[in-house]
CSV table of C-alpha atoms in Angstrom, one decimal:
chain,number,residue,atom,x,y,z
A,1,MET,CA,-22.7,-1.8,-27.1
A,2,CYS,CA,-19.7,0.5,-26.3
A,3,SER,CA,-20.7,3.8,-28.3
A,4,PHE,CA,-17.5,4.9,-28.7
A,5,SER,CA,-14.0,4.4,-30.0
A,6,LEU,CA,-10.5,3.9,-28.1
A,7,GLU,CA,-9.7,7.3,-30.3
A,8,SER,CA,-12.2,9.4,-28.6
A,9,SER,CA,-12.2,8.8,-25.2
A,10,LYS,CA,-12.0,11.2,-23.0
A,11,ILE,CA,-10.9,9.7,-19.8
A,12,ALA,CA,-11.1,10.8,-15.8
A,13,VAL,CA,-8.9,9.3,-13.2
A,14,ILE,CA,-10.7,9.7,-9.9
A,15,GLY,CA,-8.5,9.6,-6.9
A,16,LEU,CA,-4.8,11.0,-7.5
A,17,GLY,CA,-2.5,9.0,-4.8
A,18,TYR,CA,-0.1,6.1,-5.5
A,19,VAL,CA,-2.3,4.7,-8.1
A,20,GLY,CA,-4.1,7.4,-9.5
A,21,LEU,CA,-1.5,9.6,-10.4
A,22,PRO,CA,0.5,7.4,-12.5
A,23,LEU,CA,-2.0,6.1,-14.3
A,24,ALA,CA,-3.1,10.0,-15.4
A,25,VAL,CA,0.5,10.8,-16.3
A,26,GLU,CA,0.8,7.7,-18.3
A,27,PHE,CA,-2.4,8.3,-20.3
A,28,GLY,CA,-1.8,11.9,-20.1
A,29,LYS,CA,1.1,12.0,-22.4
A,30,TYR,CA,-1.2,10.4,-25.3
A,31,ARG,CA,-4.9,11.4,-24.6
A,32,THR,CA,-6.9,13.8,-23.3
A,33,VAL,CA,-7.1,13.1,-19.3
A,34,VAL,CA,-8.6,15.0,-16.5
A,35,GLY,CA,-6.9,14.0,-13.0
A,36,PHE,CA,-9.7,15.1,-10.1
A,37,ASP,CA,-9.1,14.3,-6.5
A,38,ILE,CA,-11.3,15.9,-3.6
A,39,ASN,CA,-8.4,17.3,-1.9
A,40,THR,CA,-7.4,21.1,-3.0
A,41,LYS,CA,-4.2,21.1,-2.0
A,42,ARG,CA,-3.2,18.0,-3.8
A,43,ILE,CA,-4.4,19.4,-6.8
A,44,GLU,CA,-2.9,22.6,-6.1
A,45,ALA,CA,0.4,20.8,-5.7
A,46,LEU,CA,-0.2,18.7,-8.9
A,47,GLN,CA,-1.1,22.2,-10.9
A,48,ALA,CA,2.6,23.4,-9.7
A,49,ARG,CA,4.1,20.1,-11.6
A,50,HIS,CA,5.2,18.7,-8.0
A,51,ASP,CA,4.0,15.3,-6.8
A,52,SER,CA,4.8,14.8,-2.8
A,53,THR,CA,4.4,11.0,-2.7
A,54,LEU,CA,7.4,11.3,-5.6
A,55,GLU,CA,5.7,8.8,-7.5
A,56,VAL,CA,5.7,10.9,-10.8
A,57,SER,CA,9.0,13.1,-11.0
A,58,ASP,CA,8.3,16.7,-12.0
A,59,ASP,CA,9.8,15.9,-15.5
A,60,GLU,CA,7.1,13.5,-16.4
A,61,LEU,CA,4.1,15.6,-14.8
A,62,THR,CA,5.4,18.1,-17.5
A,63,GLU,CA,5.7,15.5,-19.8
A,64,ALA,CA,1.6,14.6,-19.6
A,65,VAL,CA,0.7,17.6,-21.8
A,66,HIS,CA,-2.4,16.5,-22.0
A,67,LEU,CA,-3.2,16.1,-18.6
A,68,ARG,CA,-5.0,18.4,-16.4
A,69,PHE,CA,-6.0,18.4,-12.7
A,70,SER,CA,-9.0,19.5,-11.4
A,71,SER,CA,-11.8,19.4,-7.6
A,72,VAL,CA,-14.4,20.9,-9.7
A,73,LEU,CA,-17.2,18.4,-10.5
A,74,SER,CA,-18.0,20.3,-13.9
A,75,ASP,CA,-14.9,19.5,-15.5
A,76,LEU,CA,-15.8,15.5,-15.7
A,77,GLU,CA,-18.8,15.8,-17.7
A,78,ARG,CA,-16.9,16.3,-20.8
A,79,CYS,CA,-15.6,12.9,-20.0
A,80,ASN,CA,-16.8,9.4,-21.4
A,81,THR,CA,-14.2,7.0,-19.8
A,82,TYR,CA,-14.2,7.0,-15.6
A,83,ILE,CA,-11.1,5.2,-13.6
A,84,VAL,CA,-11.6,5.2,-9.6
A,85,THR,CA,-8.5,4.8,-7.9
A,86,VAL,CA,-9.8,5.5,-4.8
A,87,PRO,CA,-8.4,4.2,-1.3
A,88,THR,CA,-10.3,0.9,-0.2
A,89,PRO,CA,-9.5,0.7,3.9
A,90,ILE,CA,-10.5,-1.4,6.5
A,91,ASP,CA,-12.0,0.0,9.7
A,92,ASP,CA,-11.1,-0.1,13.3
A,93,HIS,CA,-12.6,-3.8,13.1
A,94,LYS,CA,-10.8,-5.1,10.3
A,95,ARG,CA,-13.5,-4.6,8.4
A,96,PRO,CA,-14.0,-3.7,4.6
A,97,ASP,CA,-14.7,0.5,4.3
A,98,LEU,CA,-16.6,0.9,1.1
A,99,THR,CA,-16.8,4.4,1.7
A,100,PRO,CA,-14.4,6.2,-0.2
A,101,LEU,CA,-15.2,3.9,-3.3
A,102,ILE,CA,-19.4,4.9,-2.8
A,103,LYS,CA,-18.6,8.6,-2.5
A,104,ALA,CA,-16.4,7.8,-5.9
A,105,SER,CA,-19.1,6.6,-7.6
A,106,GLU,CA,-21.9,9.1,-6.7
A,107,THR,CA,-19.5,11.8,-7.9
A,108,ILE,CA,-19.4,9.7,-11.3
A,109,GLY,CA,-23.1,9.0,-11.3
A,110,LYS,CA,-23.9,13.1,-11.2
A,111,VAL,CA,-21.8,12.8,-14.8
A,112,LEU,CA,-22.4,9.9,-16.3
A,113,LYS,CA,-23.9,9.9,-19.4
A,114,ARG,CA,-25.2,7.1,-22.1
A,115,GLY,CA,-22.5,5.1,-23.6
A,116,ASP,CA,-19.9,5.4,-20.6
A,117,VAL,CA,-17.6,3.7,-19.2
A,118,VAL,CA,-16.3,3.3,-15.6
A,119,ILE,CA,-13.7,1.4,-14.9
A,120,TYR,CA,-12.7,0.4,-11.1
A,121,GLU,CA,-8.8,-0.2,-10.0
A,122,SER,CA,-9.4,-0.2,-6.2
A,123,THR,CA,-8.8,-3.7,-4.4
A,124,VAL,CA,-12.2,-5.1,-3.4
A,125,TYR,CA,-13.4,-8.2,-2.8
A,126,PRO,CA,-15.3,-10.3,-5.7
A,127,GLY,CA,-18.6,-8.7,-6.6
A,128,ALA,CA,-17.9,-5.0,-5.4
A,129,THR,CA,-17.9,-3.6,-8.5
A,130,GLU,CA,-21.3,-5.5,-9.5
A,131,GLU,CA,-23.2,-5.4,-6.5
A,132,ASP,CA,-22.1,-2.2,-4.1
A,133,CYS,CA,-20.5,0.3,-6.9
A,134,VAL,CA,-22.8,-0.3,-9.9
A,135,PRO,CA,-26.0,0.5,-7.9
A,136,VAL,CA,-25.0,3.4,-7.1
A,137,LEU,CA,-24.2,5.0,-10.3
A,138,GLU,CA,-27.8,3.6,-11.1
A,139,ARG,CA,-29.1,5.4,-8.6
A,140,VAL,CA,-27.4,8.7,-8.9
A,141,SER,CA,-27.6,8.6,-12.7
A,142,GLY,CA,-31.2,7.6,-13.2
A,143,LEU,CA,-29.2,5.3,-16.1
A,144,LYS,CA,-29.3,1.2,-16.8
A,145,PHE,CA,-26.5,-0.9,-16.1
A,146,ASN,CA,-24.9,-2.5,-19.3
A,147,LEU,CA,-27.8,-0.9,-21.4
A,148,ASP,CA,-27.0,3.3,-20.7
A,149,PHE,CA,-23.5,2.5,-19.2
A,150,PHE,CA,-21.0,0.1,-19.1
A,151,ALA,CA,-18.4,-1.4,-16.0
A,152,GLY,CA,-15.0,-2.5,-16.0
A,153,TYR,CA,-12.7,-3.9,-13.3
A,154,SER,CA,-8.6,-3.4,-14.1
A,155,PRO,CA,-6.7,-4.1,-10.5
A,156,GLU,CA,-3.9,-1.5,-9.5
A,157,ARG,CA,-0.6,-3.4,-9.1
A,158,ILE,CA,1.6,-0.2,-7.9
A,159,ASN,CA,4.3,-0.8,-5.8
A,160,PRO,CA,5.1,2.3,-4.3
A,161,GLY,CA,8.7,3.3,-3.9
A,162,ASP,CA,9.3,1.0,-6.8
A,163,LYS,CA,11.4,3.0,-9.6
A,164,THR,CA,12.2,-0.4,-11.9
A,165,ARG,CA,8.5,-2.3,-11.5
A,166,ARG,CA,6.3,0.9,-12.9
A,167,LEU,CA,2.8,0.8,-14.2
A,168,THR,CA,4.1,0.1,-17.7
A,169,THR,CA,6.2,-2.3,-16.8
A,170,ILE,CA,3.6,-4.7,-14.8
A,171,THR,CA,1.4,-6.9,-17.0
A,172,LYS,CA,-2.4,-5.4,-16.4
A,173,VAL,CA,-5.5,-7.4,-15.6
A,174,THR,CA,-8.7,-6.3,-17.2
A,175,SER,CA,-12.0,-7.5,-17.6
A,176,GLY,CA,-15.3,-5.8,-18.2
A,177,SER,CA,-18.9,-6.0,-17.8
A,178,THR,CA,-19.8,-7.1,-21.3
A,179,PRO,CA,-17.8,-8.6,-24.0
A,180,GLU,CA,-17.2,-5.7,-26.5
A,181,VAL,CA,-16.5,-3.5,-23.1
A,182,ALA,CA,-14.1,-5.8,-22.2
A,183,ASP,CA,-12.0,-5.2,-25.0
A,184,PHE,CA,-12.4,-1.6,-25.1
A,185,VAL,CA,-11.0,-2.1,-21.5
A,186,ASN,CA,-8.4,-4.4,-22.4
A,187,ASP,CA,-7.0,-2.1,-25.7
A,188,LEU,CA,-7.2,1.6,-23.5
A,189,TYR,CA,-4.7,-0.6,-21.0
A,190,ALA,CA,-2.6,-2.0,-23.9
A,191,SER,CA,-2.0,1.5,-25.1
A,192,ILE,CA,0.1,2.3,-22.4
A,193,VAL,CA,1.5,-0.8,-20.7
A,194,THR,CA,4.3,-2.1,-22.6
A,195,ALA,CA,4.3,-5.2,-20.8
A,196,GLY,CA,0.9,-6.2,-21.9
A,197,THR,CA,-2.6,-7.1,-20.8
A,198,HIS,CA,-4.0,-10.4,-19.2
A,199,LYS,CA,-8.3,-9.7,-20.2
A,200,ALA,CA,-10.0,-12.1,-17.6
A,201,SER,CA,-13.3,-13.6,-18.2
A,202,SER,CA,-15.3,-11.8,-15.8
A,203,ILE,CA,-14.9,-8.8,-13.7
A,204,ARG,CA,-15.3,-10.8,-10.9
A,205,VAL,CA,-12.0,-13.2,-11.5
A,206,ALA,CA,-10.2,-9.7,-11.8
A,207,GLU,CA,-11.2,-8.9,-8.7
A,208,ALA,CA,-10.7,-12.0,-7.0
A,209,ALA,CA,-7.1,-12.4,-8.6
A,210,LYS,CA,-5.9,-9.3,-7.2
A,211,VAL,CA,-7.3,-9.9,-3.7
A,212,ILE,CA,-5.4,-13.2,-3.6
A,213,GLU,CA,-2.4,-11.8,-5.2
A,214,ASN,CA,-1.9,-10.2,-1.7
A,215,THR,CA,-3.4,-12.4,0.8
A,216,GLN,CA,-0.7,-15.5,-0.8
A,217,ARG,CA,2.1,-13.2,-0.3
A,218,ASP,CA,0.7,-12.4,3.5
A,219,LEU,CA,0.4,-15.9,4.1
A,220,ASN,CA,3.9,-16.4,3.1
A,221,ILE,CA,5.3,-14.1,5.3
A,222,SER,CA,3.4,-15.4,8.2
A,223,LEU,CA,4.8,-18.5,7.8
A,224,ILE,CA,8.2,-16.6,8.1
A,225,ASN,CA,7.6,-14.5,10.8
A,226,GLU,CA,6.7,-17.5,12.9
A,227,LEU,CA,9.6,-19.7,12.0
A,228,ALA,CA,11.3,-16.2,12.7
A,229,VAL,CA,9.9,-16.6,16.4
A,230,ILE,CA,10.6,-20.6,16.8
A,231,PHE,CA,14.2,-19.7,15.8
A,232,ASN,CA,15.0,-17.3,17.8
A,233,ARG,CA,13.8,-19.2,20.5
A,234,LEU,CA,16.5,-22.1,19.4
A,235,GLY,CA,19.2,-19.5,19.2
A,236,ILE,CA,19.7,-19.9,15.5
A,237,ASP,CA,19.4,-16.7,13.3
A,238,THR,CA,16.9,-17.0,10.9
A,239,GLU,CA,18.4,-14.8,8.4
A,240,ALA,CA,21.0,-17.6,8.1
A,241,VAL,CA,18.8,-20.5,7.9
A,242,LEU,CA,16.5,-18.8,4.8
A,243,LYS,CA,19.8,-18.2,2.8
A,244,ALA,CA,20.9,-21.7,3.4
A,245,ALA,CA,17.3,-22.8,2.6
A,246,GLY,CA,17.3,-20.4,-0.6
A,247,THR,CA,19.8,-22.7,-2.2
A,248,LYS,CA,17.1,-25.3,-3.4
A,249,TRP,CA,15.3,-23.7,-6.8
A,250,ASN,CA,12.1,-23.7,-5.7
A,251,PHE,CA,12.5,-22.0,-2.0
A,252,LEU,CA,10.6,-18.5,-2.2
A,253,PRO,CA,12.6,-16.0,-0.7
A,254,PHE,CA,10.4,-14.2,1.5
A,255,ARG,CA,11.7,-12.4,4.7
A,256,PRO,CA,10.2,-12.0,8.4
A,257,GLY,CA,9.0,-8.5,9.4
A,258,LEU,CA,6.0,-5.9,10.1
A,259,VAL,CA,3.4,-6.3,7.7
A,260,GLY,CA,1.8,-3.2,6.7
A,261,GLY,CA,0.9,-1.2,3.9
A,262,HIS,CA,-2.0,-0.3,1.7
A,263,CYS,CA,-2.2,-4.0,0.3
A,264,ILE,CA,-0.8,-6.7,2.1
A,265,GLY,CA,-2.2,-5.8,5.6
A,266,VAL,CA,-5.6,-5.3,4.3
A,267,ASP,CA,-6.7,-7.0,0.9
A,268,PRO,CA,-6.8,-10.2,2.8
A,269,TYR,CA,-9.9,-8.9,5.4
A,270,TYR,CA,-11.8,-8.3,2.0
A,271,LEU,CA,-11.3,-11.6,1.2
A,272,THR,CA,-12.1,-13.0,4.4
A,273,HIS,CA,-15.7,-10.6,5.0
A,274,LYS,CA,-16.7,-11.8,1.5
A,275,ALA,CA,-16.4,-15.3,2.7
A,276,GLU,CA,-18.0,-15.1,5.7
A,277,ALA,CA,-20.7,-13.4,4.3
A,278,ILE,CA,-21.3,-16.5,1.9
A,279,GLY,CA,-21.1,-18.7,5.4
A,280,TYR,CA,-17.4,-19.9,5.6
A,281,HIS,CA,-14.9,-19.0,7.9
A,282,PRO,CA,-11.5,-18.9,6.9
A,283,GLN,CA,-9.2,-20.4,8.9
A,284,ILE,CA,-5.5,-20.0,7.3
A,285,ILE,CA,-5.8,-17.0,6.1
A,286,LEU,CA,-7.5,-15.1,9.5
A,287,ALA,CA,-4.9,-17.0,11.0
A,288,GLY,CA,-1.3,-15.9,9.1
A,289,ARG,CA,-3.5,-12.3,8.9
A,290,ARG,CA,-3.2,-12.5,13.5
A,291,LEU,CA,0.1,-13.5,13.4
A,292,ASN,CA,1.4,-10.4,11.5
A,293,ASP,CA,-0.6,-8.2,13.3
A,294,GLY,CA,0.8,-9.3,16.3
A,295,MET,CA,4.7,-8.9,15.2
A,296,GLY,CA,4.7,-5.0,16.3
A,297,ALA,CA,4.3,-6.4,19.9
A,298,TYR,CA,6.7,-9.4,19.2
A,299,VAL,CA,9.4,-6.9,18.4
A,300,ALA,CA,8.8,-4.6,21.3
A,301,GLY,CA,8.9,-7.5,23.6
A,302,GLN,CA,11.7,-8.9,22.6
A,303,LEU,CA,13.6,-5.5,22.8
A,304,VAL,CA,12.8,-4.7,26.2
A,305,LYS,CA,14.0,-8.5,27.2
A,306,ALA,CA,17.0,-7.7,25.6
A,307,LEU,CA,17.2,-4.1,27.7
A,308,LEU,CA,16.5,-6.3,31.2
A,309,LYS,CA,19.4,-9.0,29.8
A,310,LYS,CA,21.8,-5.7,29.9
A,311,ARG,CA,20.3,-4.2,33.1
A,312,ILE,CA,18.9,-1.8,31.7
A,313,HIS,CA,15.9,0.0,33.6
A,314,VAL,CA,13.3,0.0,31.3
A,315,GLN,CA,10.5,2.3,32.6
A,316,GLY,CA,11.8,5.8,31.6
A,317,ALA,CA,14.0,4.4,29.3
A,318,ARG,CA,15.2,6.1,25.5
A,319,VAL,CA,14.7,4.2,22.5
A,320,LEU,CA,15.3,5.5,18.9
A,321,VAL,CA,12.8,4.0,16.3
A,322,MET,CA,14.7,4.7,13.0
A,323,GLY,CA,12.0,4.5,10.4
A,324,LEU,CA,8.1,4.9,10.0
A,325,THR,CA,7.0,4.5,6.7
A,326,PHE,CA,5.5,0.9,5.8
A,327,LYS,CA,8.3,0.0,3.3
A,328,GLU,CA,12.1,1.7,2.6
A,329,ASN,CA,12.8,4.7,0.4
A,330,CYS,CA,8.9,6.0,0.0
A,331,PRO,CA,7.4,8.4,2.0
A,332,ASP,CA,4.1,6.1,2.4
A,333,LEU,CA,2.8,6.0,6.3
A,334,ARG,CA,-0.4,4.3,5.1
A,335,ASN,CA,-1.3,1.2,7.3
A,336,THR,CA,2.7,0.8,8.8
A,337,ARG,CA,2.9,-1.3,11.4
A,338,VAL,CA,5.6,0.3,12.9
A,339,ILE,CA,3.0,2.1,14.7
A,340,ASP,CA,2.3,-0.9,16.9
A,341,VAL,CA,5.9,-1.4,17.7
A,342,ILE,CA,5.8,2.2,19.4
A,343,THR,CA,2.7,2.0,20.9
A,344,GLU,CA,3.5,-1.1,22.7
A,345,LEU,CA,7.2,0.3,23.6
A,346,ARG,CA,5.4,3.4,25.4
A,347,ASP,CA,3.2,1.1,27.4
A,348,TYR,CA,6.2,-0.6,28.9
A,349,GLY,CA,6.9,3.1,30.1
A,350,ILE,CA,9.7,3.7,27.5
A,351,ILE,CA,10.0,7.3,25.8
A,352,VAL,CA,10.4,6.7,22.2
A,353,ASP,CA,11.6,9.3,19.6
A,354,VAL,CA,11.1,8.2,15.9
A,355,HIS,CA,13.5,9.8,12.8
A,356,ASP,CA,12.4,8.8,9.3
A,357,PRO,CA,14.1,11.3,6.8
A,358,TRP,CA,11.2,10.2,3.9
A,359,VAL,CA,8.1,11.4,6.5
A,360,ASP,CA,6.5,14.5,6.3
A,361,VAL,CA,6.0,15.6,9.9
A,362,ALA,CA,2.5,17.5,9.3
A,363,GLU,CA,1.3,13.7,7.9
A,364,ALA,CA,3.0,11.6,10.9
A,365,GLN,CA,1.3,14.0,13.2
A,366,TYR,CA,-2.2,14.0,11.5
A,367,GLU,CA,-2.1,10.3,11.4
A,368,TYR,CA,-0.4,9.0,14.7
A,369,GLY,CA,0.1,12.1,16.7
A,370,ILE,CA,3.8,11.5,16.0
A,371,THR,CA,6.0,14.4,15.7
A,372,PRO,CA,9.4,13.2,14.0
A,373,ILE,CA,12.7,13.9,14.9
A,374,ALA,CA,15.2,15.7,12.8
A,375,GLN,CA,18.0,14.8,14.2
A,376,PRO,CA,18.6,11.9,16.6
A,377,GLN,CA,21.0,12.7,19.7
A,378,PRO,CA,24.0,10.9,19.9
A,379,GLY,CA,24.6,9.2,23.2
A,380,ALA,CA,21.1,9.5,24.1
A,381,TYR,CA,19.7,6.1,23.5
A,382,ASP,CA,18.9,3.2,25.5
A,383,GLY,CA,18.0,1.1,22.2
A,384,ILE,CA,18.0,1.5,18.8
A,385,ILE,CA,15.7,0.1,16.3
A,386,LEU,CA,16.5,-0.2,12.9
A,387,ALA,CA,12.8,-0.6,11.6
A,388,VAL,CA,13.0,0.7,8.1
A,389,ALA,CA,15.5,-0.1,5.2
A,390,HIS,CA,15.9,3.2,4.4
A,391,THR,CA,18.9,3.8,2.4
A,392,GLU,CA,20.3,6.9,4.4
A,393,PHE,CA,20.3,4.4,7.3
A,394,ALA,CA,22.0,2.0,5.7
A,395,ALA,CA,24.5,4.7,4.7
A,396,VAL,CA,25.5,5.7,8.3
A,397,GLY,CA,26.8,2.1,9.1
A,398,VAL,CA,27.2,0.2,12.6
A,399,GLN,CA,29.6,2.7,13.5
A,400,GLY,CA,27.4,5.6,13.4
A,401,LEU,CA,24.0,3.8,14.8
A,402,ARG,CA,26.5,3.2,17.9
A,403,LYS,CA,27.1,6.1,18.6
A,404,LEU,CA,23.8,7.1,18.7
A,405,GLY,CA,23.6,4.8,22.1
A,406,ARG,CA,24.6,5.1,25.6
A,407,GLU,CA,27.8,3.1,26.8
A,408,ASP,CA,25.5,0.0,27.3
A,409,HIS,CA,22.5,-0.1,24.7
A,410,VAL,CA,20.5,-2.4,22.5
A,411,LEU,CA,21.0,-2.2,19.0
A,412,TYR,CA,17.8,-4.1,17.0
A,413,ASP,CA,17.9,-4.8,13.7
A,414,LEU,CA,14.6,-5.8,12.0
A,415,LYS,CA,15.1,-5.6,8.5
A,416,TYR,CA,19.3,-7.4,8.0
A,417,ILE,CA,20.5,-3.8,7.2
A,418,LEU,CA,23.9,-4.7,9.0
A,419,PRO,CA,25.8,-8.2,9.0
A,420,ALA,CA,24.4,-10.6,11.8
A,421,ASP,CA,27.4,-9.6,14.2
A,422,GLN,CA,27.2,-6.0,14.0
A,423,SER,CA,23.8,-6.1,16.1
A,424,ASP,CA,22.3,-7.3,19.3
A,425,LEU,CA,18.9,-8.3,17.6
A,426,ARG,CA,17.7,-9.4,14.4
A,427,LEU,CA,14.3,-10.6,13.7
């Protein structure tokens, strides 16, 4: 049984990205918290009370009076509740990469003590906590699971850039490795989440619930993407169709687009990996993934066709891609599928400029070898793609956007920023 109370818990949040930092800040308003990250530059910036991801304001960081930041292992020794919020990406072969999760578990194992609880928030396949992470904790610490230490799983539901649905206003799923620990984990999150909690019957159930949330969304978007391809061939405006269908009370309001980010474009591969490991080959999930992964090439192909129809020479043409982040009004570049459009256009011999006021230039260079331009050159482009619906782009308006193009150019609105009659192409 857990040997400490909610009141005496000292929390360590391992990984201070889009998920970990808001969690550390919220807990840090009420109880002792160590925010831990191996990125020393990130720690220095947070110690100076600034978050480069813009998920947490400088004022909110200041309000977390019980929170301290560190990259030093010994600062974790006095903690008794460890919450792991590191990324869980996929590799080049679309296979789950648990390296950050395993390394975080090794780090915790070095300071783990009897009675401690380790809670994972990272998205994984069902069974990963107890089958992949717990053995690492046991091996490094020398302690026994559910005898000396315990585990929990509470999947993150952070929506980067969303200032309305935030950590405290989104229902939190919780679970624990014993009934007593499940109660403790649930009570811990209930102390900060005003929207309430849902205590799952097991860690595996909580893991499965998380991974299907984004799988379901991925499949819905893939259906709409396929419909958009069909409607484009029929010469029908997809948005007009969706608006008409949306008048029915139970029609789901999904829109076509590039499916990137740290969740929707990644999580389904965790589920399909586990399914294949137990001898089942998923068909619908992988079909949806293939379709969504191919949308970048489709968009590039549509633009090339439009250029050819205007008798614009494709090789050597200049195209401006407006937006690089995976979603609007957010600096997050993780798994952005805009890169697929850029890569495909360059394969056609097109010169591509990228403009995104939300992006850190050094990060874009490091992640994708792309140097975004500060300001597009007026009258310079044969094609303009509105790839991300940043507020700044909508504010420019159609006249401002058209001024960026040459006398004869193609304006492709991927995000329905403009009315239908103001762009040359829409998805």
